[in-house]
Coordinates of C-alpha atoms in Angstrom, one line a residue:
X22 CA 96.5 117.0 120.9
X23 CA 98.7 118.0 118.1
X24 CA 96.4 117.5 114.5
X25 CA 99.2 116.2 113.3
X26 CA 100.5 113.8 116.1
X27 CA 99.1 110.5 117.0
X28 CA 100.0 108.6 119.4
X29 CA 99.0 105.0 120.8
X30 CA 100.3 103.8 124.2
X31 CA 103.7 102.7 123.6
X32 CA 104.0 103.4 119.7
X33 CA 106.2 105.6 117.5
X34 CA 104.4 108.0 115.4
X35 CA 103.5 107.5 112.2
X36 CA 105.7 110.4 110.6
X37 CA 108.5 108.9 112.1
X38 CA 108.2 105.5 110.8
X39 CA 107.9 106.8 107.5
X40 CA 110.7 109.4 107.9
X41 CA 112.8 106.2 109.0
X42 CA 111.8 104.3 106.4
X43 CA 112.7 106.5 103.4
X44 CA 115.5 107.6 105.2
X45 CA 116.5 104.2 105.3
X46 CA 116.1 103.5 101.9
X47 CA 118.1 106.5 100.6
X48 CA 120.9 105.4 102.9
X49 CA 121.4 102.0 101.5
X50 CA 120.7 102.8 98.1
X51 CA 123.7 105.4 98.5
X52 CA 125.7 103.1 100.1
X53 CA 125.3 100.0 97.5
X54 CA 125.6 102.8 94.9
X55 CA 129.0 103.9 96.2
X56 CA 130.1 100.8 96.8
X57 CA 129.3 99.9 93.4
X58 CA 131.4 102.6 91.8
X59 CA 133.8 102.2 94.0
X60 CA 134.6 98.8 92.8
X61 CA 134.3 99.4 89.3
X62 CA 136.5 102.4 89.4
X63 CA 139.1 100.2 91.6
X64 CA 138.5 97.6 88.7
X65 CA 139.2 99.7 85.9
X66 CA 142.3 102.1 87.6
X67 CA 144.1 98.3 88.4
X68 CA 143.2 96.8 84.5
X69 CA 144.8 100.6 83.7
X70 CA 147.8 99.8 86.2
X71 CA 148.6 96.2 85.0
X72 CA 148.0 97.4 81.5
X73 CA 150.5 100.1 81.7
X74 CA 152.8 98.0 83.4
X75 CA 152.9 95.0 81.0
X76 CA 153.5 98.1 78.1
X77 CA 156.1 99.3 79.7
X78 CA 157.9 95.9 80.3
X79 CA 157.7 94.5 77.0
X80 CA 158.6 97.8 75.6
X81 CA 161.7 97.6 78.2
X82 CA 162.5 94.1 76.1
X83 CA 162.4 95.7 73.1
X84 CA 164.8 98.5 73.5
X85 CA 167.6 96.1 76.1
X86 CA 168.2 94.1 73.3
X87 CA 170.4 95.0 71.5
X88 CA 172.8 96.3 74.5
X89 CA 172.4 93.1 75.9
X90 CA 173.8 91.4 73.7
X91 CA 176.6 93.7 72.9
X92 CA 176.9 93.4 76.5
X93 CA 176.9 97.5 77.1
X94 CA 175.8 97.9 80.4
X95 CA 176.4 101.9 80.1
X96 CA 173.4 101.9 77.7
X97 CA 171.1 99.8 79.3
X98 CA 171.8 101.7 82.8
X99 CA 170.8 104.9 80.5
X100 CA 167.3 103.2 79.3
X101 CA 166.8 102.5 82.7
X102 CA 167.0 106.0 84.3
X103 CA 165.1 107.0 81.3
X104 CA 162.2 105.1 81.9
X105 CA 162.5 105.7 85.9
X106 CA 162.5 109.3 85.2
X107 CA 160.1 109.8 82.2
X108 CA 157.3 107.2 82.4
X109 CA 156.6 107.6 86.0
X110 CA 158.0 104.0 86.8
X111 CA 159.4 103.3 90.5
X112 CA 161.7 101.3 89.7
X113 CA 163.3 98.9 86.9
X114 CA 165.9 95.8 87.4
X115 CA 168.1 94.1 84.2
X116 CA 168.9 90.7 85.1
X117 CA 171.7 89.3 82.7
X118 CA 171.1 85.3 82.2
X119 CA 173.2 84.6 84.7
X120 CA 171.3 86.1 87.1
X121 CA 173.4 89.0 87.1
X122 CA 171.9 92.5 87.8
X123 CA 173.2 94.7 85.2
X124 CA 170.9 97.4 85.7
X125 CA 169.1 99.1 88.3
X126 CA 167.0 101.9 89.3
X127 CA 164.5 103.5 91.5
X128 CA 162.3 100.6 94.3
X129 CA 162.2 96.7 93.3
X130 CA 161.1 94.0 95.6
X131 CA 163.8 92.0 97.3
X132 CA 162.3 88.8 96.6
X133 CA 162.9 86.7 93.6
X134 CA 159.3 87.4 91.3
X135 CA 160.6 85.2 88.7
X136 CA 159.1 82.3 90.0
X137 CA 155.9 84.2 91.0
X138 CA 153.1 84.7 88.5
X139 CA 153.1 88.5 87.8
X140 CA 152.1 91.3 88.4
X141 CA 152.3 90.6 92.2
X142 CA 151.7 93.4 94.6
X143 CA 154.1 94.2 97.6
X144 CA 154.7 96.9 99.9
X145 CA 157.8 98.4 101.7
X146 CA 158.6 98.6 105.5
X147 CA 157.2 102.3 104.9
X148 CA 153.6 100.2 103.8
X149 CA 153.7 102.0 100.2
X150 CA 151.8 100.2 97.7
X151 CA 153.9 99.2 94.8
X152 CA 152.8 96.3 91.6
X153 CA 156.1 94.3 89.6
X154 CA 156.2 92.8 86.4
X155 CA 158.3 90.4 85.4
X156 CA 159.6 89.7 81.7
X157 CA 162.3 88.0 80.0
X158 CA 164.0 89.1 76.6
X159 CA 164.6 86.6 74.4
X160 CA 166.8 87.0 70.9
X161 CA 166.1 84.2 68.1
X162 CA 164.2 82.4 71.1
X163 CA 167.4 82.2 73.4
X164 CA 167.0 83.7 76.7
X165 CA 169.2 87.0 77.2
X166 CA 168.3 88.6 79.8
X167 CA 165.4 89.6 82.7
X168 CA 163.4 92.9 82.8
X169 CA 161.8 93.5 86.4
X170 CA 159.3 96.7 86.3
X171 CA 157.9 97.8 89.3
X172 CA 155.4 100.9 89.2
X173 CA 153.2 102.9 92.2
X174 CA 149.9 101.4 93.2
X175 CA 149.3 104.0 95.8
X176 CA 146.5 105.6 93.3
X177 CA 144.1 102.1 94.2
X178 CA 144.0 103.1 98.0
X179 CA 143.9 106.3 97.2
X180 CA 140.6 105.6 95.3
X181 CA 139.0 103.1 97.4
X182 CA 139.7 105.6 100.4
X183 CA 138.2 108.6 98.2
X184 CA 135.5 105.8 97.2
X185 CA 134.6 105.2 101.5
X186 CA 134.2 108.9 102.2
X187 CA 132.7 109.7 99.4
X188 CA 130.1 107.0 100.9
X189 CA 130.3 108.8 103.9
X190 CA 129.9 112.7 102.5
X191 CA 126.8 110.7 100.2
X192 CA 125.3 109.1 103.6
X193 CA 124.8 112.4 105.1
X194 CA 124.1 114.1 102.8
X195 CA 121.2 111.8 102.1
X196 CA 120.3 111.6 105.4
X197 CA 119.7 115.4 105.5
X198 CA 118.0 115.3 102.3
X199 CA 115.7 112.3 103.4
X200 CA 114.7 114.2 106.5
X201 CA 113.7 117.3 104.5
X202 CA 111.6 115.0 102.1
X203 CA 110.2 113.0 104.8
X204 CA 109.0 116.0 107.0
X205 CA 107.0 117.6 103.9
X206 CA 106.0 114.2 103.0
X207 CA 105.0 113.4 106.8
X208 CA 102.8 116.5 106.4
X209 CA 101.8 116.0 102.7
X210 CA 100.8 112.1 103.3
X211 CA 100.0 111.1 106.7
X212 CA 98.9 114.8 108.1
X213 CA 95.1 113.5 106.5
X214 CA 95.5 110.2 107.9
X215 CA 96.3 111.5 111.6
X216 CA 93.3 114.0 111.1
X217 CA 90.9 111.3 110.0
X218 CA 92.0 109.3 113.1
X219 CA 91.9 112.0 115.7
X220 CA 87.9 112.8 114.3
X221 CA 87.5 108.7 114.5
X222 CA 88.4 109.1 117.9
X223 CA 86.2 112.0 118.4
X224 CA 83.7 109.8 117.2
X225 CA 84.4 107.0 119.4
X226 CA 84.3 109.3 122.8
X227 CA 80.4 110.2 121.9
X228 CA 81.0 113.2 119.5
X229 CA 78.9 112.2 117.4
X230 CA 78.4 115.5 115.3
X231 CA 82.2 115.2 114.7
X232 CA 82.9 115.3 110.9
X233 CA 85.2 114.5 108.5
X234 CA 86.5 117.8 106.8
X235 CA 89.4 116.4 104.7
X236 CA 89.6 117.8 100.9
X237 CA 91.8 114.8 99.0
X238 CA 91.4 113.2 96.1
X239 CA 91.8 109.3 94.7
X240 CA 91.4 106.7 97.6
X241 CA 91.2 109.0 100.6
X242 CA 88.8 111.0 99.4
X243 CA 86.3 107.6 99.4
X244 CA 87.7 106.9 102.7
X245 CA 86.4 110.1 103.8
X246 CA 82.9 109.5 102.0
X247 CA 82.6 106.7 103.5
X248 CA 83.6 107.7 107.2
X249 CA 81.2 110.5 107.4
X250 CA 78.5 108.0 105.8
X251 CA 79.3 105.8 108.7
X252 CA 79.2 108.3 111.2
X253 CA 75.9 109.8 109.8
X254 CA 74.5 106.7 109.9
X255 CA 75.8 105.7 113.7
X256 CA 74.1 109.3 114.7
X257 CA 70.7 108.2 113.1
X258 CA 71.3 104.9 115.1
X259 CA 72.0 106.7 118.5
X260 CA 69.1 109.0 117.3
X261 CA 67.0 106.3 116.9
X262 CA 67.8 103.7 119.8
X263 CA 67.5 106.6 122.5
X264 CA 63.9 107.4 120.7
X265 CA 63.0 103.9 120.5
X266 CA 64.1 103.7 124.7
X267 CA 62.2 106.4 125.2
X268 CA 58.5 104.0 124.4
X269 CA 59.9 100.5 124.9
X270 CA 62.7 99.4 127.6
X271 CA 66.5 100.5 126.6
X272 CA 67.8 97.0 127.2
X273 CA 64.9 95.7 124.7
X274 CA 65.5 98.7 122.1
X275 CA 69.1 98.1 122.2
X276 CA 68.2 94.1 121.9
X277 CA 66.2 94.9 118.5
X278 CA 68.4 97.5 117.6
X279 CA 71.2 95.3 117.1
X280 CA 69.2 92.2 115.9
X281 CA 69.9 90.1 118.9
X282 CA 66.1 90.0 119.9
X283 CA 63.4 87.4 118.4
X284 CA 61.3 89.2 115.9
X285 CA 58.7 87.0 115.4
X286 CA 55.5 86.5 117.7
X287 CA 56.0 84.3 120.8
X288 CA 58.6 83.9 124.0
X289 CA 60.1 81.6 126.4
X290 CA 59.7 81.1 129.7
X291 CA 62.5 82.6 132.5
X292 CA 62.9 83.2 135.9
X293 CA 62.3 87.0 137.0
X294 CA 60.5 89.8 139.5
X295 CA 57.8 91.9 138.6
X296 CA 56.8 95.5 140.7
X297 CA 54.2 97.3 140.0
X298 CA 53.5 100.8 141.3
X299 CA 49.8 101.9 141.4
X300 CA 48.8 105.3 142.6
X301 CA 46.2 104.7 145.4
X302 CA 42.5 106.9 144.6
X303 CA 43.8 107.9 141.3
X304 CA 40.2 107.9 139.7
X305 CA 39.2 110.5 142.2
X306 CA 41.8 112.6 142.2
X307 CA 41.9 112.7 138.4
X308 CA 38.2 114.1 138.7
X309 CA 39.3 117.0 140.0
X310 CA 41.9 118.3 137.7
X311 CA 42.2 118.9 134.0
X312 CA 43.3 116.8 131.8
X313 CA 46.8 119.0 131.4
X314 CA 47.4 118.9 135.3
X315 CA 47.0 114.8 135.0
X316 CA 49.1 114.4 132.6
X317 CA 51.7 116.5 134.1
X318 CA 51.2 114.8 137.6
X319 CA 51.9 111.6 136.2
X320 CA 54.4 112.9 134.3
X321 CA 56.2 113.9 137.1
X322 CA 56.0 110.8 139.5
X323 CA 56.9 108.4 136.5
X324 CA 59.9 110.0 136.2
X325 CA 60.8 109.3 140.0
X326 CA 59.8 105.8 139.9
X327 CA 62.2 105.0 136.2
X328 CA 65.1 106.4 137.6
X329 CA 64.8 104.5 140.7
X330 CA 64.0 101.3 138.4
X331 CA 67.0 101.8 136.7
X332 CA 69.3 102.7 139.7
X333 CA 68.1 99.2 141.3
X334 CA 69.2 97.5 137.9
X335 CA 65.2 97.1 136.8
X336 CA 63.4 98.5 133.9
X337 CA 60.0 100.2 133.1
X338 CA 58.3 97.5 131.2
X339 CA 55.0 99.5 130.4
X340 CA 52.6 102.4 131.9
X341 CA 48.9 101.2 132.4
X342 CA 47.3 104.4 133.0
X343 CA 48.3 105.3 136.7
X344 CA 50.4 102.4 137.0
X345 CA 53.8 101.3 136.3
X346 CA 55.0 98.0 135.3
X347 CA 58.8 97.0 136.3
X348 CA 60.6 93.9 135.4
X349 CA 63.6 92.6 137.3
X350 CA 65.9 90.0 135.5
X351 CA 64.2 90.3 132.4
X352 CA 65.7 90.1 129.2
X353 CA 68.9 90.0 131.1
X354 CA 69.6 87.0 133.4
X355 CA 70.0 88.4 137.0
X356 CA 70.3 86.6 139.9
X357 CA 69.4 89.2 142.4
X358 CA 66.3 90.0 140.6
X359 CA 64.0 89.4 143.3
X360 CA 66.0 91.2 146.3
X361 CA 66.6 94.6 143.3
X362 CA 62.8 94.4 143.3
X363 CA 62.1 94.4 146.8
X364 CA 64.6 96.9 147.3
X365 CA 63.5 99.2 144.3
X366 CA 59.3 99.3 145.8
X367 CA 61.1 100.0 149.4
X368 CA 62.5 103.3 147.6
X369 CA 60.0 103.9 145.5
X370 CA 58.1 105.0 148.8
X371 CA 60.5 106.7 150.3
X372 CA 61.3 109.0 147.0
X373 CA 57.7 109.5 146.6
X374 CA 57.8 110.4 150.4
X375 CA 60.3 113.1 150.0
X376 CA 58.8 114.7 146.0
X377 CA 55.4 114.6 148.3
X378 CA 56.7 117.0 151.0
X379 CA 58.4 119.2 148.6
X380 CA 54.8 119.3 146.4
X381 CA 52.8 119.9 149.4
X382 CA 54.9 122.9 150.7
X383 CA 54.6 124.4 146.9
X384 CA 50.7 123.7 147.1
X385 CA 50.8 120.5 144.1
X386 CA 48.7 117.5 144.7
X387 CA 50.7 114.9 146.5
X388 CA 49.5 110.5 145.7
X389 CA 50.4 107.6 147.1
X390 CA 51.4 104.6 145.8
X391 CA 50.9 101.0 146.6
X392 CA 53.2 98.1 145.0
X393 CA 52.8 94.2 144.8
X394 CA 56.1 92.1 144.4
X395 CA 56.4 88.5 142.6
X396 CA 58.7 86.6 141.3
X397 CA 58.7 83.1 139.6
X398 CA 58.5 81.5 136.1
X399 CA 57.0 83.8 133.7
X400 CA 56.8 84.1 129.7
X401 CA 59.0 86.5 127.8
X402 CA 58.5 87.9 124.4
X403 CA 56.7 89.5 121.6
X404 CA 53.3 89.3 122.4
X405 CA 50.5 91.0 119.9
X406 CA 50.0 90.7 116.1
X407 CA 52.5 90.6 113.5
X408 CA 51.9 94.0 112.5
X409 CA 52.0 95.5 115.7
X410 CA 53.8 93.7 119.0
X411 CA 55.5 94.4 122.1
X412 CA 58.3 92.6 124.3
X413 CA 56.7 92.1 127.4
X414 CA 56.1 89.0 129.9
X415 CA 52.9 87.5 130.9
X416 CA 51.5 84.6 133.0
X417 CA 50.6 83.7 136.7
X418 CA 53.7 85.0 138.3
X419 CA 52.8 88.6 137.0
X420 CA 49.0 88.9 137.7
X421 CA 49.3 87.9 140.9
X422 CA 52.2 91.0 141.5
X423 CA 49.8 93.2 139.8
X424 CA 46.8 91.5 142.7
X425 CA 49.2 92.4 145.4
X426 CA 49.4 96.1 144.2
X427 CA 45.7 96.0 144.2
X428 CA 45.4 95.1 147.7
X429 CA 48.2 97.0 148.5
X430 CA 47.8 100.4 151.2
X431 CA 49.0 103.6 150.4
X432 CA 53.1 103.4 150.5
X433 CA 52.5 99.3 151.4
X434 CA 54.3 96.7 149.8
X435 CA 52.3 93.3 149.8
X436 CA 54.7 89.9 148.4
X437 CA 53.9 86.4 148.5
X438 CA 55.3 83.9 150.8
X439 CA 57.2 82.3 148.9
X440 CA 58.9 86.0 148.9
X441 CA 58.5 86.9 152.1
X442 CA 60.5 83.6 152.9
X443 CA 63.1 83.4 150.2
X444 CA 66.4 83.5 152.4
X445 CA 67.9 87.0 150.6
X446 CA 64.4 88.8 151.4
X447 CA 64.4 87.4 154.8
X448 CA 67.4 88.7 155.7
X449 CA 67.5 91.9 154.1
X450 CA 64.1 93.3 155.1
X451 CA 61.4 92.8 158.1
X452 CA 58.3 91.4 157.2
X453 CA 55.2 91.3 158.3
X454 CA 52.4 88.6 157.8
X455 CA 48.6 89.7 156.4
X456 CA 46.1 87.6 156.7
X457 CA 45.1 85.2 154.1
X458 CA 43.2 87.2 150.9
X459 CA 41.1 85.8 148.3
X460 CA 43.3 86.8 144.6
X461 CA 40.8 87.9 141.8
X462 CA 41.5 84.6 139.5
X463 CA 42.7 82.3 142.7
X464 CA 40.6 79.7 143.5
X465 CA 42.3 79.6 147.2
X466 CA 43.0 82.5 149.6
X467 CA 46.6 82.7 149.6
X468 CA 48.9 84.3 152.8
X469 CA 50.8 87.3 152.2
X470 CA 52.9 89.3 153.9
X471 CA 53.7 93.4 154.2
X472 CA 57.3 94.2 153.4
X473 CA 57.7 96.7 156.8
X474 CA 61.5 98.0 156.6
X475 CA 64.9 97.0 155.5
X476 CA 67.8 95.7 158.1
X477 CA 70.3 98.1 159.2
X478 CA 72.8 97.8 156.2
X479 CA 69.6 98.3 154.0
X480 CA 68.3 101.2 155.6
X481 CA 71.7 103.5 155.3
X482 CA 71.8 102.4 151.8
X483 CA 68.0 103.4 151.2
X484 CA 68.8 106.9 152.9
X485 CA 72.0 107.2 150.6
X486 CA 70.3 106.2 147.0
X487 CA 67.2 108.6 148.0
X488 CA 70.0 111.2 147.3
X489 CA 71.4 109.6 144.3
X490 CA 67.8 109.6 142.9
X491 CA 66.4 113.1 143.6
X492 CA 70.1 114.9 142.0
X493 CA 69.6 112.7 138.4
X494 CA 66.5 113.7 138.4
X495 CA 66.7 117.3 139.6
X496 CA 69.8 117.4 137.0
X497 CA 68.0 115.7 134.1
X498 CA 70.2 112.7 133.8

């Protein structure tokens, strides 16, 4: 993408808008402009026009006089032509009091103007303009005569058509000019604004070391401040979360993270499955081997068994030495809790199966693991001291899971009844029933079963996510 285009699905760019706008402006300031001197210059050439033509009348009265009373029409039909041919007048009519037309020259209107209120404006079959006065002469305040003046008012159209294309010329040449200023403005104003939102964007895909680089001054330079603030601060928080994951459950670190999750001491009950995974003969084993090689052993098999918790939509809770705790449905409500967990110890073994025969033909110590699966009511929350807690759940429902483990064969899975019976399990998975046991902290021997295989359907889907599990891990995901 263009650093300097940015474009949203279905939206005009933001150069353009602003190129449109000034443009925009420009054009109809130029247009109200024009039309604004257009009028005013129409305005003043017709006061000039009726002006001139009033002057000329009553000066007309003046000089017909005297011939009109001495009734010489030779003279007045001289003032005439004289005033046709040297003041630039179309035309002039003498009207004696009789209504007579002494004298005429040049274009007059047809129609009687007398009884119109002048100057009236007409125009010939040929559609040129033309503006009459009308005047009467008067001698000792008797009526002697009529003086009709009629002079060119082509020179108004002419201005109001010079007036519309000079608009015109104006318009375009504004529209040129706008889209000059308006492209280095585009670049000048919203070339940091379209950089700052490609980074944000950046930013918002994961790229988190994506900074702002802008140099600006005034308001955008704070903008900019502040955005790389922001995103310094988001890294420290991604930083932090996936550190804080990395000790307590990502769904709990992202709870307390974002302040959603209780901090004070205490919990409430909810409905959830518990697995945990114990390596059988660990004790032994460990006797053998340095401390380095144990840690690394465990290293190694904890990282089978949370990436197959979290594939089956569980979570590591805690690691207890050689064992590992997984909640299902906890601290999110999940109604499939107790079938994911079921599920999840089924391939647990068969993952452990498969990293065991690829140990073994390397020459590494291969373990087994046994696994006990409950479900029921059970307390969530921060359990500990103030000073130092941890979200975690507690209560019958999870000792007796971590009883089953205990009792538990190597690569066994041991339930309850109440499990081996719920209808999902049932038909999901074959089970097998064990003879009643005696539970350390159970008063009553209590019948469990052995969790054998899954159906069909189960089965592929076992053999298909044993795959899924051994490339993340091989890849590091």
């Amino acid at each position: 993408m263009d650093e300097n285009t940015v474009r949203g699905t279905g939206s005009i760019p933001m150069a353009i808008k602003l190129s449109l706008l000034i443009v925009s402006i420009m054009v109809i300031a130029t247009a109200i402009q024009g039309l604004i001197i257009a009028s005013q210059q129409g305005e003043l050439l017709e006061h000039e026009i009726e002006k001139f033509g009033f002057a000329t009348s009553r000066l007309l009265v003046r000089q017909i006089k005297e011939p009109l009373l001495a009734k010489d029409d030779l003279a007045l039909e001289q003032i005439v032509q004289s005033s046709v041919r040297d003041n630039g007048v179309a035309g002039i009519t003498i009207t004696s009091i009789e209504g007579e037309k002494i004298a005429r020259s040049g274009f007059n209107p047809t129609f009687d103007v007398s009884a119109i209120e002048t100057p009236v404006a007409w125009a010939d079959l040929q559609q040129q303009q033309y503006i009459s006065f009308f005047e009467i002469a008067y001698s000792n305040d008797l009526k002697i005569g009529e003086v009709l003046v009629t002079i060119h008012a082509d020179s108004l159209d002419k201005v109001r058509s010079d007036a519309t294309r000079s608009i015109i010329y104006s318009t375009l040449i504004m529209i040129v000019i706008g889209v000059i200023i308006t492209a280095w403005i585009s670049r000048r104003v919203t070339g940091p604004i379209v950089r700052i939102i490609n980074i944000s964007r950046k930013i918002a895909s994961g790229d988190y070391q994506a900074r702002f680089n802008e140099k600006s001054s005034g308001e955008l330079a704070v903008l900019v401040q502040s955005l790389n603030a922001m995103t310094t601060q988001l890294l420290h928080k991604i930083h932090l979360e996936q550190t804080f994951s990395r000790y307590i459950s990502p769904k709990v670190a992202k709870a307390v993270l974002a302040g959603m999750a209780p901090q004070e001491l205490g919990g409430k009950e909810v409905n959830g499955s518990v697995l945990f995974a114990d390596i059988v003969g660990f004790t032994s084993i460990s006797e053998t081997m340095k401390a380095e090689k144990v840690s690394q052993l465990l290293n190694d098999y904890f990282t089978y068994i949370d990436q197959t918790a979290h594939h089956c939509d569980g979570h590591v809770d805690k690691y207890m030495g050689d064992c590992a705790m997984i909640l299902f449905g906890v601290p999110d409500p999940d109604s499939n809790h107790l079938s994911n967990a079921v599920y999840c110890a089924l391939l647990i073994h068969r993952v452990i199966e498969r990293v065991n025969r690829d140990r073994l033909e390397h020459g590494d110590v291969a373990v087994s693991f046994s696994a006990g699966v409950n479900a029921g009511p059970m307390l969530a929350g921060n359990m500990g001291s103030r000073s130092r807690m941890e979200y975690t759940v507690v209560g019958d429902t999870v000792n007796t899971a971590s009883r089953l483990a205990a009792i538990s064969g190597p690569g066994e899975i041991i339930v309850t009844e109440a499990v081996a019976k719920n209808i999902n399990i049932a038909r999901q998975f074959e089970t097998t029933e064990v003879n009643a046991v005696k539970l350390k902290g159970k008063k009553n021997p209590i019948t469990v079963y052995r969790i054998d295989r899954g159906n069909e359907e189960t089965e592929h889907k076992l053999d298909r996510d044993l795959g899924i599990i051994l490339s993340a891990v091989e890849s590091g995901e």
